[in-house]
Coordinates of C-alpha atoms in Angstrom, one line a residue:
Chain A
M1 CA 77.9 104.8 73.4
Q2 CA 76.7 101.3 72.2
Q3 CA 73.9 102.7 70.0
T4 CA 76.3 104.8 67.9
M5 CA 79.3 101.9 67.2
T6 CA 76.3 99.8 66.0
Q7 CA 75.4 101.9 62.8
G8 CA 77.4 100.2 60.1
M9 CA 78.6 97.7 62.1
E10 CA 80.9 94.7 60.1
D11 CA 82.2 91.4 60.3
G12 CA 84.7 90.3 63.0
E13 CA 87.4 88.4 61.9
W14 CA 90.4 86.3 64.0
A15 CA 94.2 87.3 63.6
R16 CA 93.1 90.1 61.1
P17 CA 95.3 93.3 62.2
Y18 CA 92.8 96.1 62.1
T19 CA 94.4 99.3 62.0
L20 CA 93.5 102.4 65.4
S21 CA 94.5 105.5 65.1
P22 CA 94.7 108.0 68.6
G23 CA 91.3 108.5 69.7
D24 CA 90.3 104.8 68.3
T25 CA 87.9 102.9 70.1
H26 CA 86.8 99.3 68.5
Y27 CA 83.9 97.3 69.6
H28 CA 83.2 94.0 69.3
E29 CA 79.8 92.1 69.9
L30 CA 80.0 88.2 70.2
S31 CA 79.0 86.0 72.2
H32 CA 77.5 87.3 75.3
T33 CA 80.7 89.5 75.3
Q34 CA 80.9 93.0 74.5
V35 CA 84.6 93.9 74.0
W36 CA 86.0 97.7 73.6
V37 CA 89.9 98.4 73.3
T38 CA 90.9 101.6 73.1
L39 CA 93.7 103.1 71.9
L40 CA 95.7 106.3 73.4
E41 CA 98.6 108.2 72.9
R42 CA 101.2 106.3 74.9
E43 CA 98.6 103.5 76.4
W44 CA 95.6 100.9 74.9
R45 CA 93.2 100.4 77.5
V46 CA 90.6 97.5 77.3
C47 CA 87.2 96.5 79.0
Y48 CA 84.4 94.6 78.3
Q49 CA 81.0 93.1 80.0
R50 CA 78.4 89.8 79.3
V51 CA 75.0 90.1 77.9
A52 CA 72.4 88.3 78.7
E53 CA 71.9 84.8 77.9
D54 CA 68.7 85.5 75.4
D55 CA 70.6 88.5 73.6
D56 CA 73.1 85.6 72.1
Q57 CA 74.0 85.9 68.1
D58 CA 75.1 84.5 64.9
R59 CA 77.5 87.2 63.9
W60 CA 80.6 88.5 65.1
L61 CA 79.7 92.8 64.8
Q62 CA 82.3 95.3 64.8
S63 CA 83.3 98.4 64.1
A64 CA 85.7 101.4 65.2
G65 CA 85.1 104.8 65.9
Q66 CA 86.1 107.3 68.0
G67 CA 83.9 107.5 71.7
F68 CA 85.0 105.9 75.1
P69 CA 82.9 103.0 76.1
A70 CA 80.2 104.0 79.4
E71 CA 81.8 104.8 82.0
D72 CA 80.3 102.1 84.8
L73 CA 82.5 99.7 83.1
S74 CA 85.9 98.6 84.5
E75 CA 88.8 99.5 82.2
Q76 CA 92.4 97.4 82.0
R77 CA 95.2 99.7 81.1
F78 CA 98.5 99.0 79.0
V79 CA 101.1 100.9 78.2
R80 CA 102.1 100.3 74.4
P81 CA 104.9 97.9 73.8
D82 CA 106.1 99.6 70.9
S83 CA 104.3 102.7 68.7
G84 CA 103.0 100.2 66.6
N85 CA 99.0 100.9 66.4
Q86 CA 97.5 97.4 65.3
V87 CA 95.3 94.9 66.9
T88 CA 95.2 91.8 66.5
Y89 CA 92.1 89.1 67.8
Q90 CA 93.3 85.1 68.3
P91 CA 91.8 83.0 68.7
V92 CA 92.7 80.5 71.8
M93 CA 91.1 77.3 73.3
S94 CA 90.7 76.9 76.5
K95 CA 93.5 76.5 79.3
L96 CA 91.7 73.7 81.3
A97 CA 90.2 70.9 79.7
M98 CA 86.5 71.5 78.5
V99 CA 84.3 68.5 79.6
I100 CA 81.7 67.6 77.2
R101 CA 78.1 67.1 78.9
P102 CA 75.5 65.6 76.1
Y103 CA 71.9 67.2 76.9
Q104 CA 70.9 63.7 76.5
P105 CA 73.1 61.1 77.2
L106 CA 74.7 58.9 74.5
T107 CA 74.6 55.1 74.1
I108 CA 77.3 53.6 71.8
P109 CA 76.7 49.8 71.2
A110 CA 79.1 47.4 71.4
D111 CA 82.4 46.9 69.0
S112 CA 80.6 50.2 66.7
E113 CA 81.7 53.5 67.3
C114 CA 79.8 57.2 66.0
T115 CA 81.3 60.7 65.3
I116 CA 80.6 63.1 67.0
Y117 CA 80.7 67.4 66.0
V118 CA 81.4 69.4 69.2
G119 CA 81.8 72.5 69.6
T120 CA 83.9 74.7 71.9
L121 CA 84.2 78.0 73.7
L122 CA 87.1 79.3 72.7
W123 CA 89.6 82.6 74.7
M124 CA 89.4 85.9 72.3
R125 CA 93.5 87.2 73.2
I126 CA 94.0 90.4 71.9
Q127 CA 97.4 91.2 70.9
V128 CA 99.0 94.5 69.9
G129 CA 101.4 96.4 68.1
D130 CA 105.1 95.3 65.6
K131 CA 105.8 92.2 68.0
S132 CA 102.0 91.3 68.8
T133 CA 102.8 91.6 72.6
R134 CA 100.0 89.6 74.3
L135 CA 98.3 92.2 76.3
L136 CA 95.0 89.8 78.0
E137 CA 92.8 86.6 77.0
L138 CA 89.5 87.2 77.6
P139 CA 86.3 83.8 77.5
L140 CA 83.8 84.6 75.0
A141 CA 81.3 83.6 77.9
D142 CA 81.6 82.5 81.5
P143 CA 82.6 79.2 81.6
M144 CA 81.1 76.7 84.1
M145 CA 83.6 74.4 86.9
T146 CA 83.7 70.7 87.1
W147 CA 85.7 67.8 88.2
V148 CA 86.4 65.2 86.5
G149 CA 88.3 62.0 88.9
R150 CA 87.7 59.1 90.2
N151 CA 87.1 60.9 93.2
T152 CA 87.7 64.1 94.7
M153 CA 90.7 63.8 95.6
E154 CA 92.2 62.2 92.4
G155 CA 91.3 64.6 89.5
E156 CA 91.1 67.8 87.6
L157 CA 89.8 70.7 87.6
C158 CA 87.8 71.4 84.0
Y159 CA 85.4 73.9 82.0
S160 CA 82.2 72.3 81.8
A161 CA 79.9 72.7 78.3
A162 CA 76.7 71.1 77.6
T163 CA 76.6 69.9 74.3
F164 CA 74.2 68.6 71.5
A165 CA 76.9 65.7 71.1
R166 CA 75.2 65.9 67.2
L167 CA 76.2 63.0 65.2
V168 CA 76.0 64.8 61.4
L169 CA 77.9 68.2 61.0
E170 CA 75.4 70.0 58.5
S171 CA 73.6 70.5 61.6
V172 CA 76.2 71.9 63.0
P173 CA 75.7 75.8 64.6
Q174 CA 78.9 77.8 62.7
R175 CA 79.5 80.2 65.2
P176 CA 83.1 82.2 65.5
W177 CA 83.1 82.0 69.1
R178 CA 83.5 77.9 68.9
A179 CA 85.5 75.5 67.1
I180 CA 84.6 72.4 65.8
T181 CA 86.2 69.4 67.6
P182 CA 84.9 66.2 65.2
V183 CA 85.4 63.1 68.7
R184 CA 85.2 59.6 67.3
I185 CA 84.7 57.1 69.9
V186 CA 85.6 53.4 69.4
N187 CA 83.3 51.2 71.5
D188 CA 85.4 48.1 71.0
Q189 CA 84.4 46.3 74.4
N190 CA 81.6 44.0 74.2
E191 CA 79.0 46.5 76.0
P192 CA 77.5 49.4 75.3
L193 CA 79.3 52.2 76.1
L194 CA 77.0 55.1 78.0
L195 CA 78.5 59.0 76.6
E196 CA 77.5 60.7 79.4
R197 CA 80.3 62.7 79.6
F198 CA 84.1 63.3 78.1
N199 CA 87.3 64.7 79.1
L200 CA 88.2 66.5 75.8
P201 CA 91.7 67.7 76.3
T202 CA 91.8 71.4 74.6
P203 CA 94.8 72.5 75.6
L204 CA 96.1 69.9 72.9
L205 CA 94.7 71.4 70.3
S206 CA 95.2 73.4 67.7
L207 CA 93.0 76.2 65.8
H208 CA 92.5 76.0 61.9
R209 CA 91.2 78.1 60.1
N210 CA 89.3 77.5 56.2
A211 CA 87.9 79.3 53.2
Q212 CA 84.8 80.2 55.3
G213 CA 86.4 81.4 58.5
Q214 CA 84.9 78.6 60.2
L215 CA 87.2 77.6 62.8
W216 CA 88.7 73.8 63.1
T217 CA 90.5 71.9 65.7
P218 CA 92.2 68.4 64.4
G219 CA 89.9 65.5 65.4
V220 CA 90.1 63.0 68.3
T221 CA 90.0 59.9 68.7
V222 CA 89.2 57.1 72.3
Y223 CA 89.6 54.0 71.3
C224 CA 87.8 52.0 74.4
E225 CA 88.4 48.5 74.3
S226 CA 88.3 46.8 78.0
G227 CA 87.1 49.7 79.9
M228 CA 86.5 52.9 80.4
N229 CA 89.3 54.2 82.5
S230 CA 91.8 52.8 80.0
A231 CA 90.0 54.3 76.4
R232 CA 93.1 55.3 74.8
L233 CA 93.8 59.0 72.8
R234 CA 94.3 59.9 69.7
V235 CA 94.8 64.3 68.6
D236 CA 94.8 63.8 64.9
S237 CA 97.6 66.1 63.0
G238 CA 95.7 67.9 60.5
V239 CA 92.0 68.9 60.6
M240 CA 89.5 66.2 58.7
A241 CA 88.7 67.0 55.4
A242 CA 85.1 68.1 55.9
A243 CA 86.5 71.1 57.0
G244 CA 88.1 72.2 53.7
D245 CA 91.4 73.1 52.8
C246 CA 92.2 75.0 55.9
S247 CA 95.4 77.2 57.7
L248 CA 97.0 77.0 61.2
V249 CA 95.8 80.4 62.7
T250 CA 97.0 79.2 67.3
A251 CA 98.9 76.3 68.3
A252 CA 97.9 74.9 70.9
R253 CA 99.0 76.1 74.3
E254 CA 100.4 72.3 75.0
Q255 CA 102.2 69.5 73.2
P256 CA 100.9 66.1 74.6
S257 CA 103.9 64.3 76.3
R258 CA 103.8 61.1 77.2
G259 CA 103.3 60.8 80.7
G260 CA 100.2 63.8 80.1
L261 CA 97.9 61.8 78.1
I262 CA 98.0 58.9 80.7
R263 CA 96.5 61.1 83.1
A264 CA 94.1 62.6 80.7
Y265 CA 93.2 58.3 79.3
D266 CA 92.5 57.7 83.3
R267 CA 89.6 60.9 83.2
M268 CA 87.9 60.6 80.1
F269 CA 84.9 59.9 80.7
G270 CA 84.5 61.3 84.5
Chain B
M1 CA 159.6 93.3 132.5
P2 CA 158.0 94.6 129.8
E3 CA 160.6 93.9 127.4
Q4 CA 160.4 90.3 127.8
L5 CA 156.7 90.5 127.8
Q6 CA 157.8 92.2 124.2
T7 CA 160.3 89.2 123.9
G8 CA 157.4 86.4 124.3
F9 CA 154.7 88.0 122.3
A10 CA 156.8 88.2 119.0
A11 CA 158.2 84.7 120.4
F12 CA 153.8 83.8 119.8
V13 CA 153.7 85.6 116.9
S14 CA 156.1 84.6 115.1
G15 CA 155.2 80.8 116.4
I16 CA 152.0 81.5 114.6
A17 CA 151.8 79.7 111.2
W18 CA 150.1 82.7 109.2
G19 CA 149.9 80.9 106.3
K20 CA 147.9 77.7 107.6
W21 CA 145.3 79.6 109.3
I22 CA 144.5 81.7 106.4
G23 CA 144.2 78.7 104.2
V24 CA 142.2 77.9 106.7
C25 CA 139.9 81.3 106.7
F26 CA 140.2 81.3 103.1
L27 CA 138.6 78.1 103.3
I28 CA 135.7 79.1 105.3
L29 CA 135.1 81.6 103.4
L30 CA 135.3 80.2 99.7
G31 CA 132.6 77.2 101.5
G32 CA 130.3 79.9 102.3
V33 CA 130.1 81.7 98.9
L34 CA 130.1 78.9 97.1
A35 CA 127.2 77.5 99.2
S36 CA 125.5 80.5 98.5
L37 CA 126.8 79.8 94.9
A38 CA 125.0 76.3 94.5
G39 CA 121.6 77.6 97.1
R40 CA 120.7 79.7 94.8
G41 CA 121.7 78.1 91.9
V42 CA 119.3 74.6 92.4
N43 CA 116.8 77.7 93.5
R44 CA 116.6 78.9 90.2
F45 CA 116.8 75.9 88.4
M46 CA 114.0 74.1 90.3
Q47 CA 111.6 77.3 90.3
E48 CA 109.9 77.1 87.2
R49 CA 110.5 72.9 87.8
A50 CA 109.3 71.7 91.3
S51 CA 106.5 73.2 94.2
R52 CA 107.9 75.8 96.7
H53 CA 108.5 73.4 98.7
H54 CA 110.9 71.3 97.1
T55 CA 113.0 74.1 96.3
V56 CA 113.6 75.2 99.6
M57 CA 114.0 72.3 100.7
M58 CA 117.1 71.0 98.1
R59 CA 118.4 75.0 98.0
R60 CA 119.5 74.3 102.5
L61 CA 120.1 70.5 101.4
V62 CA 123.0 72.1 98.8
F63 CA 123.9 74.9 100.8
Y64 CA 124.5 73.5 104.0
L65 CA 126.1 70.3 102.2
V66 CA 128.9 72.9 100.5
L67 CA 129.6 74.2 103.5
V68 CA 129.8 71.0 105.5
I69 CA 132.4 69.8 103.6
F70 CA 134.4 73.4 103.1
L71 CA 134.3 73.8 106.8
I72 CA 135.4 70.0 107.0
A73 CA 139.0 70.8 105.2
A74 CA 139.1 73.9 107.2
L75 CA 139.2 71.6 109.8
R76 CA 141.6 69.2 108.3
E77 CA 144.1 72.1 106.8
A78 CA 144.1 73.4 111.4
G79 CA 145.5 70.1 111.9
F80 CA 142.5 68.8 114.1
S81 CA 142.0 64.7 113.6
L82 CA 138.4 64.1 112.3
D83 CA 137.7 61.3 114.2
V84 CA 138.8 64.0 117.7
V85 CA 136.5 66.2 116.3
L86 CA 133.7 64.1 115.5
G87 CA 134.2 61.6 119.3
A88 CA 134.3 65.7 120.9
A89 CA 130.9 66.1 118.7
G90 CA 129.6 63.1 120.3
I91 CA 130.2 63.9 123.9
L92 CA 128.6 67.4 123.2
T93 CA 125.9 66.1 121.2
V94 CA 125.2 64.1 124.3
A95 CA 125.9 67.0 126.7
I96 CA 123.9 69.7 125.0
G97 CA 120.4 67.0 124.4
F98 CA 120.4 66.9 128.5
A99 CA 120.6 71.0 128.6
S100 CA 118.1 70.9 125.8
Q101 CA 115.6 68.1 125.1
T102 CA 113.2 70.6 124.2
S103 CA 115.2 71.8 121.5
A104 CA 116.2 68.3 120.1
S105 CA 112.8 66.9 119.9
N106 CA 111.6 69.7 118.3
M107 CA 114.7 69.2 115.3
I108 CA 113.2 65.0 115.3
S109 CA 110.0 66.6 115.0
G110 CA 111.2 68.2 112.4
L111 CA 112.6 65.3 110.5
F112 CA 109.4 63.5 111.1
L113 CA 107.2 66.6 109.7
L114 CA 109.6 66.5 106.3
V115 CA 109.3 62.6 106.0
E116 CA 105.1 62.9 106.6
K117 CA 105.2 65.4 104.8
P118 CA 101.0 66.4 105.7
F119 CA 101.6 69.8 104.4
E120 CA 104.0 71.9 102.0
I121 CA 105.2 75.9 102.1
G122 CA 102.1 77.4 100.4
N123 CA 99.4 75.6 102.2
F124 CA 96.7 76.7 104.3
I125 CA 96.8 75.4 107.5
E126 CA 95.1 75.0 110.8
V127 CA 96.5 74.2 114.1
E128 CA 95.4 75.0 117.7
G129 CA 92.8 77.7 116.1
R130 CA 95.4 79.2 114.2
I131 CA 94.5 79.5 110.1
G132 CA 97.5 80.6 108.2
E133 CA 99.6 79.9 105.3
V134 CA 102.9 78.0 106.0
V135 CA 105.6 80.3 104.7
A136 CA 108.6 78.4 106.4
I137 CA 109.7 74.6 108.0
D138 CA 112.5 75.3 109.9
M139 CA 114.7 72.7 112.0
L140 CA 112.5 73.8 115.1
S141 CA 109.5 75.8 114.1
V142 CA 107.2 76.1 111.4
K143 CA 106.1 79.9 110.3
L144 CA 102.6 80.5 109.4
R145 CA 101.2 84.1 108.1
T146 CA 98.3 84.5 108.9
P147 CA 95.3 85.7 107.0
D148 CA 95.4 89.3 108.6
N149 CA 99.0 89.5 108.4
L150 CA 100.5 88.3 111.5
Y151 CA 103.3 86.2 111.8
V152 CA 103.1 82.9 113.9
R153 CA 105.8 80.6 114.9
I154 CA 105.3 76.3 115.9
P155 CA 107.3 74.4 117.1
N156 CA 108.0 71.2 115.3
E157 CA 106.8 69.2 118.2
T158 CA 103.2 70.9 118.9
L159 CA 102.9 69.8 115.1
I160 CA 103.5 66.0 115.4
K161 CA 101.2 66.1 118.6
T162 CA 98.6 68.2 118.0
L163 CA 95.9 68.0 115.0
V164 CA 96.8 69.9 112.0
I165 CA 94.0 70.5 109.5
N166 CA 95.6 70.7 105.5
R167 CA 93.2 73.2 103.7
S168 CA 94.6 73.0 100.5
R169 CA 96.5 69.9 100.5
F170 CA 93.2 69.1 97.6
P171 CA 91.8 71.1 94.4
I172 CA 88.3 71.1 95.4
R173 CA 86.0 71.9 99.1
R174 CA 82.8 71.2 100.1
L175 CA 81.3 74.0 101.5
D176 CA 78.0 73.9 103.2
L177 CA 76.0 76.5 104.5
T178 CA 72.9 76.7 106.8
V179 CA 70.0 78.1 105.8
G180 CA 67.0 78.6 108.2
I181 CA 63.7 79.0 106.2
A182 CA 60.0 79.9 108.0
Y183 CA 58.2 77.0 109.5
A184 CA 54.9 77.9 106.7
E185 CA 57.9 77.2 103.9
D186 CA 57.5 74.6 101.6
V187 CA 61.2 72.7 101.9
S188 CA 60.7 71.2 98.7
R189 CA 60.6 74.3 96.0
V190 CA 63.4 76.3 98.5
E191 CA 65.6 73.1 97.6
N192 CA 65.0 73.5 94.5
I193 CA 66.1 77.3 94.4
L194 CA 68.8 76.4 96.0
L195 CA 69.9 73.7 93.7
D196 CA 68.7 76.5 90.9
L197 CA 71.7 78.8 92.9
A198 CA 74.1 76.4 92.4
R199 CA 73.8 75.4 88.9
Q200 CA 74.3 79.4 87.8
N201 CA 77.3 80.3 90.4
P202 CA 80.1 80.8 88.3
F203 CA 82.7 79.4 91.8
S204 CA 80.2 75.8 92.5
L205 CA 81.3 72.9 90.3
E206 CA 78.9 71.1 88.8
E207 CA 80.5 68.0 89.4
P208 CA 79.9 66.8 92.4
K209 CA 76.8 67.8 92.4
A210 CA 75.4 70.4 95.3
F211 CA 72.7 68.9 98.2
V212 CA 70.3 70.5 99.9
L213 CA 69.6 68.2 104.0
V214 CA 67.1 69.1 106.0
T215 CA 69.5 68.9 109.2
G216 CA 66.6 70.1 111.9
F217 CA 63.6 71.5 113.2
G218 CA 65.2 75.2 115.5
P219 CA 63.6 76.7 117.5
S220 CA 62.6 79.6 115.3
S221 CA 63.4 77.7 111.6
V222 CA 63.6 74.7 110.0
D223 CA 67.0 74.8 109.5
L224 CA 68.3 73.0 106.2
Q225 CA 72.2 72.5 104.9
F226 CA 73.1 73.3 100.9
S227 CA 76.1 71.9 100.1
F228 CA 78.1 72.3 97.1
W229 CA 82.1 72.1 96.0
L230 CA 83.8 74.9 94.6
P231 CA 88.5 75.3 93.8
A232 CA 89.9 75.2 96.8
D233 CA 92.3 79.0 96.4
K234 CA 87.8 80.2 95.3
V235 CA 86.4 79.6 98.6
L236 CA 86.0 83.0 100.8
E237 CA 84.2 84.5 96.9
G238 CA 82.4 81.2 96.5
R239 CA 81.1 81.4 100.4
S240 CA 80.1 85.5 100.3
Q241 CA 78.7 85.5 97.2
M242 CA 76.3 82.0 97.4
M243 CA 75.1 83.9 100.9
V244 CA 74.4 87.5 98.4
D245 CA 72.1 85.1 96.2
I246 CA 71.0 83.3 98.7
K247 CA 69.5 86.2 100.3
R248 CA 68.5 88.2 97.3
T249 CA 66.9 85.3 95.6
L250 CA 65.0 83.7 99.2
D251 CA 63.4 87.4 99.2
E252 CA 62.5 87.7 95.7
H253 CA 60.6 84.2 96.1
G254 CA 59.2 86.2 99.5
I255 CA 61.0 83.1 101.0
E256 CA 60.9 84.0 104.4
I257 CA 64.0 83.8 106.7
P258 CA 63.0 83.8 110.3
F259 CA 65.2 85.4 112.7
P260 CA 64.7 84.0 116.4
H261 CA 61.2 85.2 118.2
T262 CA 60.7 85.2 122.0
S263 CA 56.7 84.7 123.4
V264 CA 56.2 86.3 127.0
Y265 CA 54.2 84.2 128.4
A266 CA 53.4 85.8 132.2
G267 CA 52.0 82.0 133.0
S268 CA 47.6 81.7 134.0
H269 CA 47.4 81.9 137.2
S270 CA 49.0 85.2 136.7
E271 CA 47.3 88.8 135.8
P272 CA 47.5 89.6 132.3
F273 CA 49.8 92.4 131.3
R274 CA 48.4 95.6 131.2
V275 CA 47.6 97.7 128.7
Q276 CA 47.3 101.1 128.4
L277 CA 47.2 103.4 125.4
L278 CA 48.6 107.4 125.1
N279 CA 46.2 109.9 123.7
P280 CA 48.3 111.9 120.9
E281 CA 48.9 114.7 122.8
S282 CA 50.9 113.0 126.0
M283 CA 53.1 111.9 122.9
T284 CA 54.2 114.9 122.2
K285 CA 55.3 116.2 125.7
T286 CA 59.1 116.0 126.0
G287 CA 58.0 114.4 129.7
D288 CA 58.4 110.8 131.3
P289 CA 55.4 109.1 129.2
D290 CA 54.7 106.7 132.5
V291 CA 53.5 109.7 134.4
D292 CA 50.1 109.0 134.9
Q293 CA 48.0 111.6 133.4

């Protein structure tokens, strides 16, 4: 199945309606994931599997054709909500906050600031039919989980991601399954700030797409004035100028609330 | 005589203030209906805004509050003085209290449980060796549903007096697995393998970090404690998958997980064990192999 479908593959695109005929299967290869979406007369079928990490690729390849995925994969079946035969793939940020851990800890000297560019993993939301009914959401790689808090009693569960914490935008790899977030850290303390882990509140971030098809989130600014536990966080209203002309693709999962943000501040640096 | 009875009965029936008693019944009925409606309304309102525990508590509180108000109104309508009723209730309470100390004790314990809140509806608790999900906290007892789907009722008094372990109070838990390896194996190497497993396992949390301790030199093995953290709702899957991974990985690396060995020592003054080799022909015979050839 996979070998037959890899012939004549094209680049996949977020939020674009793909039209299928009954019996067609839409196949995707992106990140560490292979996804099959099949339209039948009265139902939709979705199945996916992970591929080895060594097979990571730079492009999102997709193709449509007749056929079904391998029989040993477990399929999820969904009743067709309406007669619409379109399917769209919407990118969404994770439901839990994402803890960013630089491979090498970064020190920000006293009274100085920096902007690091973080590429975070996306979830694929599959929507079908005329009413864009949501079928499911799947992460495009298996995320690790971690705990952020003062102790094992107070805190929150988060996803964890390692990053190079790149300081130059041009060196950030552009991949369709990652959204770039500029994180500006302002260290107003009299002491250097060692950045070992940073809690990025991904549910508060919306997703925007520029003309090149790259996904961006609004920037996040962290002010660290008197200590790590009292840091303040602000989510920008739009994307940074370097992203170019962008349009909104997916709204943020949660709206920032005063109380919610205060909790996030407490657990920003782990 | 029957005529007199009939007349007396008619006089009794006509003497009853039917309108008043119908009003009393109506108030009690209305109270029941309104209390039920108010309880459901509160339930619907709080369902998405509060925990299951608080929702149930508020629903009951509102239900009984509305019902009691209408009962009092019904008693007044029936002509009872509330002071007399309360006085009678006081005397009755003392009398009942002496007669049913256990129930009273359970009710008071229930109040302490509500105030102290050691667990909520939906939590997994362990009481006197019984593990289960709390499905109800009532006036006299707490009801649990065990993992094998048994219904367990525990008196509130028992919960106040005994040790209660709440397994789902905190969002994360640590699992301690005991891994025994053969004395010939390199402990540091095994330690690194186990920590690698913790890093790869999707249920194991990155922070707090996993660790390995040597806990003892057992009769057959060096005993290690492998500890890692995982979300409280993934304990069963996490434990099972990690144990499968440990067995598979140690097998792949050729590391022996020994089972208890027993050596039989006959003693220095004893004769050596007699060893008798059987020839192949005798093995094919169906008779007793111990029979002398």
